[in-house]
JSON list of C-alpha atoms in Angstrom, two decimals:
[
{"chain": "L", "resi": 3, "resn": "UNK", "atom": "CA", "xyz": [0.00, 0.00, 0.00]},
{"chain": "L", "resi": 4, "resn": "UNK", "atom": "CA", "xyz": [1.51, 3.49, -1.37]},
{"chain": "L", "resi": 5, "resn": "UNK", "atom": "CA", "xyz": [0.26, 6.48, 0.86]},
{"chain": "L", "resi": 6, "resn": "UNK", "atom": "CA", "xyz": [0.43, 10.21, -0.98]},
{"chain": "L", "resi": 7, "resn": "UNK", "atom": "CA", "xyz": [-0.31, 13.49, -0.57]},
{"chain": "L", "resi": 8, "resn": "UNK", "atom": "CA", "xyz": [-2.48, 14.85, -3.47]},
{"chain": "L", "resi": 9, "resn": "UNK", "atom": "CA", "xyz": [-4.15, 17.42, -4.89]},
{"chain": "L", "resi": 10, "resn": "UNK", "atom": "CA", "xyz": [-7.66, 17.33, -4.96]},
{"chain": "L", "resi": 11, "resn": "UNK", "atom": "CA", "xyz": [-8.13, 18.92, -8.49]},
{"chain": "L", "resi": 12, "resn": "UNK", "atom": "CA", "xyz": [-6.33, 15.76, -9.56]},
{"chain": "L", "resi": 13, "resn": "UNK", "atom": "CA", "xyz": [-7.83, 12.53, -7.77]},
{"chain": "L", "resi": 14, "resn": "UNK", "atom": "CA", "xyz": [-11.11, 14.15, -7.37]},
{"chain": "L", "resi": 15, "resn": "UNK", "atom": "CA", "xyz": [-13.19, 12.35, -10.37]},
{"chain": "L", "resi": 16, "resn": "UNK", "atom": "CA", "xyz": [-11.45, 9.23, -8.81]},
{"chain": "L", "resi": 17, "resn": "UNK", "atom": "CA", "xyz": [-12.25, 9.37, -5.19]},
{"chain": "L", "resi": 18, "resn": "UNK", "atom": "CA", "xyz": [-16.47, 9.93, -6.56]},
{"chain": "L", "resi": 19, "resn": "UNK", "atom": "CA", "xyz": [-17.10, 6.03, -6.68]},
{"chain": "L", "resi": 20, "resn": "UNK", "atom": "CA", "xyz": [-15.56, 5.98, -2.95]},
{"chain": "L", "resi": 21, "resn": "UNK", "atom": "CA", "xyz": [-17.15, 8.65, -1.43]},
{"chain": "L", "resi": 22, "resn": "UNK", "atom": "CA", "xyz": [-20.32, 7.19, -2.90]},
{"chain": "L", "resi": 23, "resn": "UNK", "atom": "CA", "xyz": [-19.43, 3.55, -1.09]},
{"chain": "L", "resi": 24, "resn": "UNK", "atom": "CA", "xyz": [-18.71, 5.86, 1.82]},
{"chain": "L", "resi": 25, "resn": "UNK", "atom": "CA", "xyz": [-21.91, 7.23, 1.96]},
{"chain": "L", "resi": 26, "resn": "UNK", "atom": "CA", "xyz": [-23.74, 3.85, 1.68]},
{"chain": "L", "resi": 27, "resn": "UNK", "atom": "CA", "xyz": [-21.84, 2.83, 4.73]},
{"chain": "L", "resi": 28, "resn": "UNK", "atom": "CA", "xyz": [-22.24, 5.14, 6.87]},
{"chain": "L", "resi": 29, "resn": "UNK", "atom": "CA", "xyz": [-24.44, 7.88, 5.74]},
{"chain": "L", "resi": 30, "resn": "UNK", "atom": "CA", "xyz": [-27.75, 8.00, 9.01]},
{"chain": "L", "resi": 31, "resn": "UNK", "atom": "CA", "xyz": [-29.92, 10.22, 6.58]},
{"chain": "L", "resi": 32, "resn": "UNK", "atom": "CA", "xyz": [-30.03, 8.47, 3.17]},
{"chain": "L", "resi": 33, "resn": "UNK", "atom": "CA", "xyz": [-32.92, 11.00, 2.58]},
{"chain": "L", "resi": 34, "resn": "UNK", "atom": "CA", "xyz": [-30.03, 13.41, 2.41]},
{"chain": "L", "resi": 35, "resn": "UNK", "atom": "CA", "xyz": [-28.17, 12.73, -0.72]},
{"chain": "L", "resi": 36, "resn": "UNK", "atom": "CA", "xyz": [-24.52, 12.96, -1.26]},
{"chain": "L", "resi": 37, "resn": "UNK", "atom": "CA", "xyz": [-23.57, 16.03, -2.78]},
{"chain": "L", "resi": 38, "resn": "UNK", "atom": "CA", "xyz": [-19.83, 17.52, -2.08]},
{"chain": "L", "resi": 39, "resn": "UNK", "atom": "CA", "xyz": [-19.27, 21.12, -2.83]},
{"chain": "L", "resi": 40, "resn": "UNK", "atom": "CA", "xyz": [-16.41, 20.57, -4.95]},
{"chain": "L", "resi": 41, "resn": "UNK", "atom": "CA", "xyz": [-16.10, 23.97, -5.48]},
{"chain": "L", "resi": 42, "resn": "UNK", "atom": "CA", "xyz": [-15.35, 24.96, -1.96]},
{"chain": "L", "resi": 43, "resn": "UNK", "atom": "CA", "xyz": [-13.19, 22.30, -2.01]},
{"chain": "L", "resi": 44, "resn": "UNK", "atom": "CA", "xyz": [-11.04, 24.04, -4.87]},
{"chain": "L", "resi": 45, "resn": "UNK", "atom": "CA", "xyz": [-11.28, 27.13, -3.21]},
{"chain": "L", "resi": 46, "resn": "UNK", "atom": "CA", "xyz": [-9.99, 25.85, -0.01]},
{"chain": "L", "resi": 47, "resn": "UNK", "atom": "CA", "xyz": [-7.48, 24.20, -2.00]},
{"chain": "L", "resi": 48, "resn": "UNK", "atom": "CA", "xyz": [-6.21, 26.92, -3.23]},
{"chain": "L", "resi": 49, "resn": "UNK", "atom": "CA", "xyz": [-6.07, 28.77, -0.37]},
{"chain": "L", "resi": 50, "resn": "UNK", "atom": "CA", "xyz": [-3.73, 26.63, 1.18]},
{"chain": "L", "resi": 51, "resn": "UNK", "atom": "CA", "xyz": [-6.04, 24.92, 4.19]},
{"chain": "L", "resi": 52, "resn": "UNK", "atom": "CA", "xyz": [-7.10, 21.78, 2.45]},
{"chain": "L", "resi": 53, "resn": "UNK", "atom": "CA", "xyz": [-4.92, 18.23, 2.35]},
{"chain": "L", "resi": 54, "resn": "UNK", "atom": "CA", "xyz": [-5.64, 15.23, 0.92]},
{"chain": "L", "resi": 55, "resn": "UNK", "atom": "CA", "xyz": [-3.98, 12.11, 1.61]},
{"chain": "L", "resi": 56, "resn": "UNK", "atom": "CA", "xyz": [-4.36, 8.76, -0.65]},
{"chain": "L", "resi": 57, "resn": "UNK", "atom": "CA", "xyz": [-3.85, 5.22, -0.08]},
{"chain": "L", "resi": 58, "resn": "UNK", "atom": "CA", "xyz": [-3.21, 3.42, -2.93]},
{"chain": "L", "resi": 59, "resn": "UNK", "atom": "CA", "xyz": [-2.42, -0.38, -4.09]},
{"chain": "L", "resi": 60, "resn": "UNK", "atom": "CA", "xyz": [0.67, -0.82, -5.86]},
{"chain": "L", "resi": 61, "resn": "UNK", "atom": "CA", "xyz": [-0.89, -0.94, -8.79]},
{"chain": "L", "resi": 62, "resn": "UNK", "atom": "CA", "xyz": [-2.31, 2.70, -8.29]},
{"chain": "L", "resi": 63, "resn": "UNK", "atom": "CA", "xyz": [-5.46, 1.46, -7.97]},
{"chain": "L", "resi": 64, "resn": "UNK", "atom": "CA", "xyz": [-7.21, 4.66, -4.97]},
{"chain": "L", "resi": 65, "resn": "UNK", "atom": "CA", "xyz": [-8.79, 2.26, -2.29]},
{"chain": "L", "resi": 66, "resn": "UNK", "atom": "CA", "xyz": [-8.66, 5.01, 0.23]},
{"chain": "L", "resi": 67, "resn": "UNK", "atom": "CA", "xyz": [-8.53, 8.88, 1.20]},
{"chain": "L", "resi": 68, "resn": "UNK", "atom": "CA", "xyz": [-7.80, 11.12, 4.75]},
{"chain": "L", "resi": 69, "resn": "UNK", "atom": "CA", "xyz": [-8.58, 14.78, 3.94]},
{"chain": "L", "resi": 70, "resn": "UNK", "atom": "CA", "xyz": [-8.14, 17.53, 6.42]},
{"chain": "L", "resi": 71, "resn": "UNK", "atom": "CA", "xyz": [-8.24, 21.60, 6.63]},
{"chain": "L", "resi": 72, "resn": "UNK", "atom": "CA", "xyz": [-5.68, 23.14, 8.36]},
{"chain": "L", "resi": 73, "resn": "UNK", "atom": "CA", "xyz": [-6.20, 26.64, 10.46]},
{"chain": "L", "resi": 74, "resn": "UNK", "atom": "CA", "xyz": [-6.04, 28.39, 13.65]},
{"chain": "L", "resi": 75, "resn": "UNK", "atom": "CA", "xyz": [-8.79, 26.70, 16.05]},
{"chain": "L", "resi": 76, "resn": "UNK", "atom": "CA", "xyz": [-11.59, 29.20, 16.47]},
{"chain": "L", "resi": 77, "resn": "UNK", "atom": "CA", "xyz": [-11.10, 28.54, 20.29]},
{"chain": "L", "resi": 78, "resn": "UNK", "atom": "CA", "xyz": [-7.47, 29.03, 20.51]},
{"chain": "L", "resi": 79, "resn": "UNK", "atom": "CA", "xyz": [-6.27, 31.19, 17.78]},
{"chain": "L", "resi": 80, "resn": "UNK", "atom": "CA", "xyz": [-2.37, 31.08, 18.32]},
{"chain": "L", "resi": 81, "resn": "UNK", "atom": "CA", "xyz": [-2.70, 27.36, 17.72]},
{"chain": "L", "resi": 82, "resn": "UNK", "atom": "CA", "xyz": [-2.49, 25.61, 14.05]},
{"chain": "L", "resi": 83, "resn": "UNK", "atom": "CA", "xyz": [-4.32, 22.58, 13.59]},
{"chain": "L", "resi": 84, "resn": "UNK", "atom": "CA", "xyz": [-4.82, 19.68, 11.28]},
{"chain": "L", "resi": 85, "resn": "UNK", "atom": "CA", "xyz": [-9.04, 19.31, 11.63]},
{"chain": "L", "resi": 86, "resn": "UNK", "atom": "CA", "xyz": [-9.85, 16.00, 9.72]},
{"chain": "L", "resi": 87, "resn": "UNK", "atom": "CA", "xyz": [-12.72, 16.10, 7.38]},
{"chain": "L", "resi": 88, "resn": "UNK", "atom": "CA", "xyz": [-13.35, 12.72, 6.23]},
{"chain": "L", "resi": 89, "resn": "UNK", "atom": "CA", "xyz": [-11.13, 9.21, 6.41]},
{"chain": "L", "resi": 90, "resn": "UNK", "atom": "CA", "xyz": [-12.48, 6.08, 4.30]},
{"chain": "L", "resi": 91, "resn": "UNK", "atom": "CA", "xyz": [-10.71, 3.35, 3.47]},
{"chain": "L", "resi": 92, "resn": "UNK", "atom": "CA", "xyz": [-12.19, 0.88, 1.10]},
{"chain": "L", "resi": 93, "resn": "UNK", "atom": "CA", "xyz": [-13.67, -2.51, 2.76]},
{"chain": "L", "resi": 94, "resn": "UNK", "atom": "CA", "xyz": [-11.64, -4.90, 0.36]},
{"chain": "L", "resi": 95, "resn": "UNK", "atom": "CA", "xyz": [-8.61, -2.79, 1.30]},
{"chain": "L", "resi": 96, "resn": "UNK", "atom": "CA", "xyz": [-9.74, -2.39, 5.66]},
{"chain": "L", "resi": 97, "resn": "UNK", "atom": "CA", "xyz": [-6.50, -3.01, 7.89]},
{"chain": "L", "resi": 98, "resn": "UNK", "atom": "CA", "xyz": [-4.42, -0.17, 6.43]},
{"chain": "L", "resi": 99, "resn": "UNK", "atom": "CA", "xyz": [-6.44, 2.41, 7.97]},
{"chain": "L", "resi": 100, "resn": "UNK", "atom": "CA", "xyz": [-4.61, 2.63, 11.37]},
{"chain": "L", "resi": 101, "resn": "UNK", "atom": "CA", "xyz": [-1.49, 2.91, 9.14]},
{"chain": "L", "resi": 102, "resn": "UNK", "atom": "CA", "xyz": [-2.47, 5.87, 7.11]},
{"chain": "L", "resi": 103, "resn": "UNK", "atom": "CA", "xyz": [-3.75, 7.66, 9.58]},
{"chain": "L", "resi": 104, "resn": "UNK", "atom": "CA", "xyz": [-0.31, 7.78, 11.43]},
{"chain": "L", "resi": 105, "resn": "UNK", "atom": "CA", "xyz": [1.20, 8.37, 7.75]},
{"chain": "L", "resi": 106, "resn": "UNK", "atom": "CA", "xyz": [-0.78, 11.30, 7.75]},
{"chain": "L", "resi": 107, "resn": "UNK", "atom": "CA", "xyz": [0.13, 12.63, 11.59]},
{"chain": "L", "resi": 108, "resn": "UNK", "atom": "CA", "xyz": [3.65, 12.59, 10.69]},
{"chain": "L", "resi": 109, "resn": "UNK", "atom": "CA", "xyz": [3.00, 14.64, 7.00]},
{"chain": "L", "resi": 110, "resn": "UNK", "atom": "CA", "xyz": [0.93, 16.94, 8.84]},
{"chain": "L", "resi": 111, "resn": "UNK", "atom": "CA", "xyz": [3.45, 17.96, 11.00]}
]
């Protein structure tokens, strides 16, 4: 398993069919349909605050994705944090999860 920091711009089109199995799994409100604001996502992007982090197979095949924002916490301003937004890993892939999350701890700092 490869892990990577990408841009979203680039993987985006690729991580749809997992944020859709994502959803299925664990979305409480299927009333409420998926529906990412890409858009915001670019923006944030481009400001600088977003990170996303793949997991990948050796093949390239994307099985998995950790994205965070990074800013100042609202509650304590002097301090810079990583604030994740969403972790999935896919089910055929589970067991690397624990490994890209510490993958990502040490990028993110």
């Amino acid at each position: 398993m490869n892990f990577k920091r990408e841009l979203a711009c680039d993987v985006w089109q690729e991580m749809v069919p997992l944020l859709e199995k994502h959803w299925h799994e664990v979305a409480h409100f299927k009333d409420i349909l998926l529906d990412p604001d890409f858009e915001t996502y670019m923006k944030m992007e481009d400001a600088g605050i977003l990170r996303v982090y793949t997991a990948r197979t050796d093949e390239g095949l994307l099985v998995g994705y950790a994205i965070y924002f990074l800013k100042h916490n609202l509650h304590y301003k002097s301090s810079f944090q990583a604030l994740q937004d969403i972790i999935f890993i896919d089910p055929a892939h589970r067991g690397v999860g624990a490994k890209l999350i510490i993958w990502c701890d040490r990028e993110l700092k």
